[in-house]
Every structure is written in C-alpha cells, then in structure tokens.
C-alpha cells in the first residue's frame, strides 16, 4: 500500500489553476525532501518540483514561474499550486518522499487541461 495520498487533481481549462495536496497515510520516517513528479501517457516520469526540510525549493524549467511547491510548518503535508495551466501539463501527478530508508510514493492524482 502507498504511504502517501495525493488529491486536488481534476479537469481545468487552459490558463486555469489547481492546488494539489500530498499527505501521509501513516507514519513516515526521516523524510528530508518531498517531490512532485508527473507522467503523461507515453512519456517518462519527470520531476516537477522539490522542497527540502529547510524549505529550499527547486523547479523544472518548464514550470518555473507558474508552479509553487510548499509545505505545512510541521511538514505533515506538501502542496503544488499550479497556475496558468497549459495542455502539456496534462499528466498524472505523483508525490514522493525521500528518506534514508527509501522512497515513499502515492498513486497520484490526475490533472487534465482541456478546453
């Protein structure tokens, strides 16, 4: 079973916005960075954004300036605010937590950008 649960996906028009959430379904340990990945049909999974324990963020060039990754102060959840969505943003968005014991994954939440 997946340790992480994503939510917030759905159907949105080009130029619209969505806010994705990721939370642990149970206790997870020693997570030092959280990532959002996405995978479109027929494409490889790609890293979208990351946030470290210290709050440092990194972004893929194709979303920089449009997406913002953030977390709760207690690090219990991580979010991805997506603005000015485009057709090419359509994908399954997955949350990943990196730890010294391995990675935690969710099943993902589907984002569809369509007019």
Short mmCIF file of N, CA, C and O in Angstrom, two decimals:
data_model
loop_
_atom_site.label_atom_id
_atom_site.label_comp_id
_atom_site.label_asym_id
_atom_site.label_seq_id
_atom_site.Cartn_x
_atom_site.Cartn_y
_atom_site.Cartn_z
N UNK A 1 0.82 -1.19 0.00
CA UNK A 1 0.00 0.00 0.00
C UNK A 1 0.87 1.26 0.00
O UNK A 1 1.94 1.27 0.58
N UNK A 2 0.35 2.28 -0.66
CA UNK A 2 1.07 3.55 -0.74
C UNK A 2 1.03 4.26 0.60
O UNK A 2 0.02 4.25 1.32
N UNK A 3 2.16 4.91 0.93
CA UNK A 3 2.25 5.66 2.17
C UNK A 3 1.76 7.09 2.00
O UNK A 3 1.39 7.73 2.98
N UNK A 4 1.76 7.60 0.79
CA UNK A 4 1.35 8.97 0.51
C UNK A 4 0.07 8.99 -0.31
O UNK A 4 -0.17 8.11 -1.13
N UNK A 5 -0.75 10.00 -0.07
CA UNK A 5 -2.02 10.16 -0.76
C UNK A 5 -2.10 11.55 -1.36
O UNK A 5 -2.01 12.54 -0.64
N UNK A 6 -2.28 11.61 -2.68
CA UNK A 6 -2.41 12.87 -3.39
C UNK A 6 -3.88 13.18 -3.64
O UNK A 6 -4.70 12.28 -3.78
N UNK A 7 -4.19 14.47 -3.73
CA UNK A 7 -5.53 14.90 -4.04
C UNK A 7 -5.47 16.27 -4.72
O UNK A 7 -4.44 16.93 -4.72
N UNK A 8 -6.60 16.69 -5.28
CA UNK A 8 -6.71 18.02 -5.86
C UNK A 8 -6.71 18.06 -7.37
O UNK A 8 -6.92 19.14 -7.95
N UNK A 9 -6.48 16.94 -8.02
CA UNK A 9 -6.49 16.91 -9.47
C UNK A 9 -7.90 17.04 -10.02
O UNK A 9 -8.88 16.98 -9.29
N UNK A 10 -7.98 17.24 -11.32
CA UNK A 10 -9.26 17.37 -11.97
C UNK A 10 -9.13 17.95 -13.35
O UNK A 10 -8.04 18.02 -13.92
N UNK A 11 -10.27 18.38 -13.89
CA UNK A 11 -10.33 18.98 -15.22
C UNK A 11 -10.30 20.49 -15.10
O UNK A 11 -11.07 21.07 -14.32
N UNK A 12 -9.44 21.12 -15.87
CA UNK A 12 -9.31 22.57 -15.83
C UNK A 12 -9.05 23.09 -17.24
O UNK A 12 -8.45 22.41 -18.07
N UNK A 13 -9.52 24.30 -17.51
CA UNK A 13 -9.29 24.93 -18.80
C UNK A 13 -7.90 25.54 -18.88
O UNK A 13 -7.30 25.86 -17.85
N UNK A 14 -7.36 25.70 -20.09
CA UNK A 14 -6.08 26.39 -20.22
C UNK A 14 -6.11 27.76 -19.56
O UNK A 14 -7.08 28.50 -19.70
N UNK A 15 -5.04 28.06 -18.83
CA UNK A 15 -4.98 29.30 -18.09
C UNK A 15 -5.52 29.21 -16.68
O UNK A 15 -5.35 30.15 -15.89
N UNK A 16 -6.15 28.10 -16.35
CA UNK A 16 -6.72 27.90 -15.04
C UNK A 16 -5.71 27.45 -14.02
O UNK A 16 -4.52 27.28 -14.31
N UNK A 17 -6.19 27.22 -12.79
CA UNK A 17 -5.33 26.87 -11.68
C UNK A 17 -5.87 25.67 -10.91
O UNK A 17 -7.08 25.44 -10.86
N UNK A 18 -4.96 24.92 -10.32
CA UNK A 18 -5.29 23.83 -9.41
C UNK A 18 -4.27 23.82 -8.28
O UNK A 18 -3.12 24.24 -8.47
N UNK A 19 -4.69 23.31 -7.13
CA UNK A 19 -3.80 23.15 -5.99
C UNK A 19 -3.82 21.68 -5.58
O UNK A 19 -4.85 21.17 -5.15
N UNK A 20 -2.69 21.03 -5.72
CA UNK A 20 -2.55 19.63 -5.35
C UNK A 20 -2.04 19.50 -3.93
O UNK A 20 -1.25 20.32 -3.47
N UNK A 21 -2.49 18.44 -3.24
CA UNK A 21 -2.07 18.18 -1.88
C UNK A 21 -1.52 16.77 -1.78
O UNK A 21 -1.94 15.86 -2.50
N UNK A 22 -0.59 16.59 -0.86
CA UNK A 22 0.01 15.29 -0.59
C UNK A 22 0.17 15.14 0.91
O UNK A 22 0.77 16.00 1.56
N UNK A 23 -0.37 14.05 1.45
CA UNK A 23 -0.28 13.80 2.88
C UNK A 23 0.03 12.33 3.13
O UNK A 23 -0.32 11.47 2.33
N UNK A 24 0.66 12.06 4.25
CA UNK A 24 0.99 10.69 4.61
C UNK A 24 -0.24 9.95 5.10
O UNK A 24 -1.04 10.49 5.87
N UNK A 25 -0.40 8.71 4.65
CA UNK A 25 -1.50 7.88 5.11
C UNK A 25 -1.17 7.17 6.42
O UNK A 25 -2.04 6.57 7.04
N UNK A 26 0.06 7.23 6.82
CA UNK A 26 0.54 6.67 8.07
C UNK A 26 1.85 7.31 8.44
O UNK A 26 2.29 8.26 7.78
N UNK A 27 2.47 6.82 9.47
CA UNK A 27 3.74 7.38 9.92
C UNK A 27 4.84 7.10 8.91
O UNK A 27 5.01 5.97 8.45
N UNK A 28 5.55 8.14 8.54
CA UNK A 28 6.72 8.00 7.70
C UNK A 28 7.92 8.57 8.45
O UNK A 28 7.77 9.40 9.36
N UNK A 29 9.10 8.13 8.07
CA UNK A 29 10.28 8.41 8.86
C UNK A 29 11.39 9.05 8.05
O UNK A 29 11.68 8.63 6.93
N UNK A 30 12.01 10.03 8.64
CA UNK A 30 13.27 10.60 8.16
C UNK A 30 13.19 11.08 6.71
O UNK A 30 14.09 10.85 5.92
N UNK A 31 12.10 11.75 6.38
CA UNK A 31 11.95 12.32 5.05
C UNK A 31 12.66 13.67 5.00
O UNK A 31 12.31 14.58 5.76
N UNK A 32 13.61 13.80 4.11
CA UNK A 32 14.39 15.03 4.04
C UNK A 32 14.07 15.88 2.82
O UNK A 32 14.50 17.02 2.74
N UNK A 33 13.33 15.31 1.87
CA UNK A 33 12.90 16.09 0.72
C UNK A 33 11.63 15.48 0.15
O UNK A 33 11.45 14.26 0.15
N UNK A 34 10.73 16.35 -0.31
CA UNK A 34 9.49 15.92 -0.95
C UNK A 34 9.50 16.41 -2.39
O UNK A 34 9.93 17.53 -2.67
N UNK A 35 9.02 15.56 -3.27
CA UNK A 35 9.00 15.86 -4.70
C UNK A 35 7.60 15.73 -5.27
O UNK A 35 6.80 14.92 -4.80
N UNK A 36 7.34 16.51 -6.30
CA UNK A 36 6.21 16.26 -7.18
C UNK A 36 6.76 15.82 -8.54
O UNK A 36 7.61 16.50 -9.12
N UNK A 37 6.30 14.68 -8.99
CA UNK A 37 6.60 14.17 -10.33
C UNK A 37 5.33 14.19 -11.16
O UNK A 37 4.22 14.28 -10.63
N UNK A 38 5.49 14.06 -12.45
CA UNK A 38 4.33 13.88 -13.31
C UNK A 38 4.68 12.92 -14.44
O UNK A 38 5.83 12.80 -14.84
N UNK A 39 3.66 12.23 -14.94
CA UNK A 39 3.84 11.29 -16.02
C UNK A 39 2.65 11.37 -16.96
O UNK A 39 1.52 11.09 -16.57
N UNK A 40 2.92 11.77 -18.18
CA UNK A 40 1.90 11.83 -19.22
C UNK A 40 1.88 10.52 -19.99
O UNK A 40 2.88 9.80 -20.03
N UNK A 41 0.76 10.18 -20.63
CA UNK A 41 0.69 8.94 -21.40
C UNK A 41 1.78 8.85 -22.45
O UNK A 41 2.00 9.80 -23.21
N UNK A 42 2.48 7.73 -22.47
CA UNK A 42 3.55 7.51 -23.44
C UNK A 42 4.84 8.23 -23.13
O UNK A 42 5.78 8.18 -23.93
N UNK A 43 4.90 8.91 -21.99
CA UNK A 43 6.09 9.66 -21.61
C UNK A 43 6.70 9.10 -20.33
O UNK A 43 6.04 8.42 -19.56
N UNK A 44 7.97 9.39 -20.13
CA UNK A 44 8.63 9.00 -18.90
C UNK A 44 8.25 9.94 -17.76
O UNK A 44 7.90 11.10 -17.98
N UNK A 45 8.33 9.42 -16.56
CA UNK A 45 8.07 10.23 -15.39
C UNK A 45 9.15 11.32 -15.26
O UNK A 45 10.34 11.04 -15.45
N UNK A 46 8.74 12.53 -14.94
CA UNK A 46 9.67 13.63 -14.84
C UNK A 46 9.44 14.41 -13.55
O UNK A 46 8.32 14.54 -13.07
N UNK A 47 10.53 14.93 -13.02
CA UNK A 47 10.49 15.70 -11.79
C UNK A 47 9.97 17.10 -12.08
O UNK A 47 10.46 17.78 -12.99
N UNK A 48 8.99 17.54 -11.30
CA UNK A 48 8.37 18.84 -11.48
C UNK A 48 8.92 19.86 -10.49
O UNK A 48 9.32 20.96 -10.87
N UNK A 49 8.94 19.50 -9.21
CA UNK A 49 9.37 20.42 -8.17
C UNK A 49 9.77 19.64 -6.93
O UNK A 49 9.31 18.51 -6.71
N UNK A 50 10.62 20.25 -6.09
CA UNK A 50 11.08 19.63 -4.86
C UNK A 50 11.15 20.67 -3.75
O UNK A 50 11.35 21.86 -4.02
N UNK A 51 10.98 20.20 -2.53
CA UNK A 51 11.17 21.07 -1.37
C UNK A 51 11.88 20.28 -0.29
O UNK A 51 11.52 19.14 0.01
N UNK A 52 12.91 20.87 0.30
CA UNK A 52 13.71 20.21 1.32
C UNK A 52 13.18 20.51 2.72
O UNK A 52 12.28 21.35 2.90
N UNK A 53 13.76 19.85 3.71
CA UNK A 53 13.38 20.10 5.10
C UNK A 53 13.60 21.56 5.49
O UNK A 53 12.83 22.13 6.26
N UNK A 54 14.64 22.16 4.94
CA UNK A 54 14.94 23.55 5.23
C UNK A 54 14.03 24.53 4.50
O UNK A 54 14.08 25.73 4.77
N UNK A 55 13.23 24.03 3.56
CA UNK A 55 12.35 24.88 2.80
C UNK A 55 12.87 25.30 1.44
O UNK A 55 12.20 26.05 0.72
N UNK A 56 14.05 24.84 1.09
CA UNK A 56 14.61 25.16 -0.21
C UNK A 56 13.81 24.48 -1.32
O UNK A 56 13.48 23.30 -1.22
N UNK A 57 13.50 25.23 -2.36
CA UNK A 57 12.70 24.71 -3.46
C UNK A 57 13.48 24.70 -4.76
O UNK A 57 14.35 25.55 -4.99
N UNK A 58 13.16 23.74 -5.60
CA UNK A 58 13.70 23.67 -6.95
C UNK A 58 12.56 23.33 -7.90
O UNK A 58 11.59 22.68 -7.53
N UNK A 59 12.71 23.77 -9.16
CA UNK A 59 11.66 23.59 -10.15
C UNK A 59 12.25 23.17 -11.48
O UNK A 59 13.35 23.58 -11.85
N UNK A 60 11.49 22.38 -12.21
CA UNK A 60 11.82 22.12 -13.59
C UNK A 60 11.60 23.38 -14.40
O UNK A 60 10.72 24.19 -14.09
N UNK A 61 12.40 23.55 -15.44
CA UNK A 61 12.33 24.78 -16.22
C UNK A 61 10.97 24.98 -16.87
O UNK A 61 10.54 26.13 -17.06
N UNK A 62 10.28 23.91 -17.20
CA UNK A 62 9.02 24.03 -17.91
C UNK A 62 7.86 24.47 -17.03
O UNK A 62 6.77 24.75 -17.54
N UNK A 63 8.06 24.54 -15.71
CA UNK A 63 7.00 25.02 -14.81
C UNK A 63 7.42 26.24 -14.00
O UNK A 63 6.57 26.84 -13.32
N UNK A 64 8.67 26.60 -14.07
CA UNK A 64 9.17 27.72 -13.27
C UNK A 64 8.42 29.00 -13.61
O UNK A 64 8.25 29.36 -14.77
N UNK A 65 7.96 29.69 -12.56
CA UNK A 65 7.18 30.89 -12.74
C UNK A 65 5.68 30.65 -12.75
O UNK A 65 4.91 31.61 -12.63
N UNK A 66 5.26 29.41 -12.90
CA UNK A 66 3.84 29.06 -12.91
C UNK A 66 3.43 28.21 -11.72
O UNK A 66 2.32 28.33 -11.23
N UNK A 67 4.32 27.32 -11.27
CA UNK A 67 4.02 26.40 -10.18
C UNK A 67 4.79 26.80 -8.93
O UNK A 67 5.91 27.31 -9.01
N UNK A 68 4.19 26.51 -7.77
CA UNK A 68 4.83 26.77 -6.50
C UNK A 68 4.64 25.58 -5.58
O UNK A 68 3.52 25.15 -5.35
N UNK A 69 5.74 25.04 -5.07
CA UNK A 69 5.67 23.96 -4.10
C UNK A 69 5.81 24.53 -2.70
O UNK A 69 6.56 25.48 -2.47
N UNK A 70 5.06 23.98 -1.76
CA UNK A 70 5.09 24.46 -0.39
C UNK A 70 4.76 23.32 0.56
O UNK A 70 4.35 22.25 0.13
N UNK A 71 4.92 23.56 1.85
CA UNK A 71 4.61 22.54 2.85
C UNK A 71 4.05 23.19 4.11
O UNK A 71 4.23 24.38 4.34
N UNK A 72 3.38 22.38 4.93
CA UNK A 72 2.94 22.85 6.23
C UNK A 72 4.14 23.05 7.13
O UNK A 72 5.20 22.45 6.92
N UNK A 73 3.96 23.88 8.16
CA UNK A 73 5.06 24.15 9.08
C UNK A 73 5.55 22.91 9.80
O UNK A 73 6.74 22.78 10.08
N UNK A 74 4.63 21.99 10.07
CA UNK A 74 5.01 20.74 10.73
C UNK A 74 5.41 19.66 9.74
O UNK A 74 5.62 18.51 10.13
N UNK A 75 5.47 20.01 8.47
CA UNK A 75 5.88 19.12 7.39
C UNK A 75 4.97 17.91 7.23
O UNK A 75 5.39 16.87 6.71
N UNK A 76 3.72 18.06 7.63
CA UNK A 76 2.77 16.96 7.54
C UNK A 76 2.14 16.83 6.16
O UNK A 76 1.55 15.80 5.84
N UNK A 77 2.27 17.87 5.35
CA UNK A 77 1.70 17.85 4.01
C UNK A 77 2.52 18.73 3.09
O UNK A 77 3.16 19.68 3.54
N UNK A 78 2.46 18.43 1.82
CA UNK A 78 3.12 19.23 0.80
C UNK A 78 2.12 19.56 -0.29
O UNK A 78 1.19 18.77 -0.55
N UNK A 79 2.28 20.71 -0.92
CA UNK A 79 1.32 21.20 -1.89
C UNK A 79 2.01 21.63 -3.17
O UNK A 79 3.20 21.94 -3.20
N UNK A 80 1.24 21.64 -4.24
CA UNK A 80 1.71 22.18 -5.50
C UNK A 80 0.63 23.09 -6.06
O UNK A 80 -0.42 22.62 -6.51
N UNK A 81 0.88 24.39 -6.00
CA UNK A 81 -0.02 25.37 -6.60
C UNK A 81 0.36 25.52 -8.07
O UNK A 81 1.49 25.89 -8.38
N UNK A 82 -0.59 25.26 -8.95
CA UNK A 82 -0.34 25.28 -10.39
C UNK A 82 -1.20 26.37 -11.02
O UNK A 82 -2.43 26.30 -10.97
N UNK A 83 -0.55 27.37 -11.59
CA UNK A 83 -1.23 28.47 -12.24
C UNK A 83 -0.92 28.48 -13.73
O UNK A 83 0.08 27.93 -14.18
N UNK A 84 -1.79 29.14 -14.48
CA UNK A 84 -1.62 29.25 -15.93
C UNK A 84 -1.35 27.89 -16.57
O UNK A 84 -0.41 27.72 -17.35
N UNK A 85 -2.20 26.94 -16.25
CA UNK A 85 -2.03 25.58 -16.77
C UNK A 85 -2.20 25.53 -18.28
O UNK A 85 -3.03 26.24 -18.85
N UNK A 86 -1.41 24.69 -18.90
CA UNK A 86 -1.42 24.52 -20.34
C UNK A 86 -1.69 23.06 -20.70
O UNK A 86 -1.59 22.17 -19.86
N UNK A 87 -2.04 22.82 -21.98
CA UNK A 87 -2.36 21.47 -22.43
C UNK A 87 -1.26 20.48 -22.08
O UNK A 87 -1.55 19.34 -21.67
N UNK A 88 -0.01 20.89 -22.22
CA UNK A 88 1.11 19.99 -21.99
C UNK A 88 1.32 19.65 -20.52
O UNK A 88 2.16 18.81 -20.19
N UNK A 89 0.58 20.30 -19.62
CA UNK A 89 0.64 19.97 -18.20
C UNK A 89 -0.22 18.77 -17.84
O UNK A 89 -0.18 18.31 -16.70
N UNK A 90 -1.02 18.30 -18.77
CA UNK A 90 -1.87 17.14 -18.54
C UNK A 90 -1.01 15.93 -18.21
O UNK A 90 -0.14 15.54 -18.98
N UNK A 91 -1.25 15.34 -17.05
CA UNK A 91 -0.45 14.20 -16.59
C UNK A 91 -1.01 13.68 -15.27
O UNK A 91 -1.84 14.32 -14.63
N UNK A 92 -0.52 12.51 -14.89
CA UNK A 92 -0.72 12.01 -13.54
C UNK A 92 0.37 12.61 -12.67
O UNK A 92 1.56 12.44 -12.96
N UNK A 93 -0.02 13.29 -11.62
CA UNK A 93 0.93 13.93 -10.72
C UNK A 93 1.10 13.08 -9.47
O UNK A 93 0.12 12.73 -8.81
N UNK A 94 2.36 12.77 -9.15
CA UNK A 94 2.67 11.88 -8.05
C UNK A 94 3.57 12.56 -7.04
O UNK A 94 4.45 13.34 -7.39
N UNK A 95 3.35 12.23 -5.79
CA UNK A 95 4.14 12.75 -4.69
C UNK A 95 5.16 11.71 -4.26
O UNK A 95 4.85 10.52 -4.21
N UNK A 96 6.36 12.15 -3.96
CA UNK A 96 7.42 11.27 -3.49
C UNK A 96 8.11 11.87 -2.28
O UNK A 96 8.38 13.06 -2.24
N UNK A 97 8.37 11.03 -1.31
CA UNK A 97 9.13 11.43 -0.14
C UNK A 97 10.42 10.64 -0.06
O UNK A 97 10.39 9.41 -0.03
N UNK A 98 11.54 11.34 -0.04
CA UNK A 98 12.83 10.67 0.04
C UNK A 98 13.27 10.57 1.49
O UNK A 98 13.21 11.52 2.25
N UNK A 99 13.73 9.38 1.85
CA UNK A 99 14.25 9.15 3.19
C UNK A 99 15.49 8.29 3.12
O UNK A 99 15.81 7.72 2.07
N UNK A 100 16.19 8.16 4.23
CA UNK A 100 17.37 7.32 4.29
C UNK A 100 17.02 5.84 4.23
O UNK A 100 17.91 5.01 4.03
N UNK A 101 15.74 5.53 4.38
CA UNK A 101 15.28 4.14 4.32
C UNK A 101 14.68 3.78 2.97
O UNK A 101 14.33 2.62 2.74
N UNK A 102 14.57 4.74 2.08
CA UNK A 102 13.97 4.52 0.78
C UNK A 102 12.96 5.61 0.46
O UNK A 102 12.82 6.59 1.19
N UNK A 103 12.25 5.43 -0.64
CA UNK A 103 11.28 6.42 -1.10
C UNK A 103 9.86 6.00 -0.78
O UNK A 103 9.51 4.82 -0.84
N UNK A 104 9.04 6.99 -0.45
CA UNK A 104 7.61 6.80 -0.28
C UNK A 104 6.89 7.38 -1.48
O UNK A 104 7.21 8.48 -1.93
N UNK A 105 5.89 6.67 -1.97
CA UNK A 105 5.14 7.09 -3.15
C UNK A 105 3.65 7.04 -2.91
O UNK A 105 3.16 6.26 -2.09
N UNK A 106 2.92 7.85 -3.67
CA UNK A 106 1.48 7.76 -3.74
C UNK A 106 1.05 7.23 -5.10
O UNK A 106 1.88 7.03 -5.99
N UNK A 107 -0.24 7.01 -5.27
CA UNK A 107 -0.77 6.55 -6.55
C UNK A 107 -0.93 7.66 -7.56
O UNK A 107 -1.01 7.41 -8.76
N UNK A 108 -0.98 8.89 -7.09
CA UNK A 108 -1.07 10.04 -7.97
C UNK A 108 -2.47 10.61 -8.08
O UNK A 108 -3.46 9.98 -7.69
N UNK A 109 -2.55 11.81 -8.61
CA UNK A 109 -3.81 12.47 -8.89
C UNK A 109 -3.75 13.02 -10.32
O UNK A 109 -2.74 13.60 -10.72
N UNK A 110 -4.82 12.82 -11.06
CA UNK A 110 -4.82 13.15 -12.49
C UNK A 110 -5.21 14.59 -12.73
O UNK A 110 -6.23 15.07 -12.22
N UNK A 111 -4.40 15.28 -13.52
CA UNK A 111 -4.67 16.64 -13.95
C UNK A 111 -4.90 16.63 -15.45
O UNK A 111 -4.05 16.17 -16.21
N UNK A 112 -6.05 17.13 -15.87
CA UNK A 112 -6.38 17.21 -17.29
C UNK A 112 -6.67 18.65 -17.66
O UNK A 112 -7.59 19.27 -17.10
N UNK A 113 -5.90 19.18 -18.59
CA UNK A 113 -6.09 20.54 -19.07
C UNK A 113 -6.72 20.46 -20.45
O UNK A 113 -6.10 19.95 -21.39
N UNK A 114 -7.92 20.95 -20.57
CA UNK A 114 -8.67 20.83 -21.81
C UNK A 114 -9.65 21.98 -21.94
O UNK A 114 -10.20 22.46 -20.96
N UNK A 115 -9.87 22.41 -23.18
CA UNK A 115 -10.86 23.43 -23.46
C UNK A 115 -12.21 22.84 -23.80
O UNK A 115 -13.19 23.54 -23.97
#
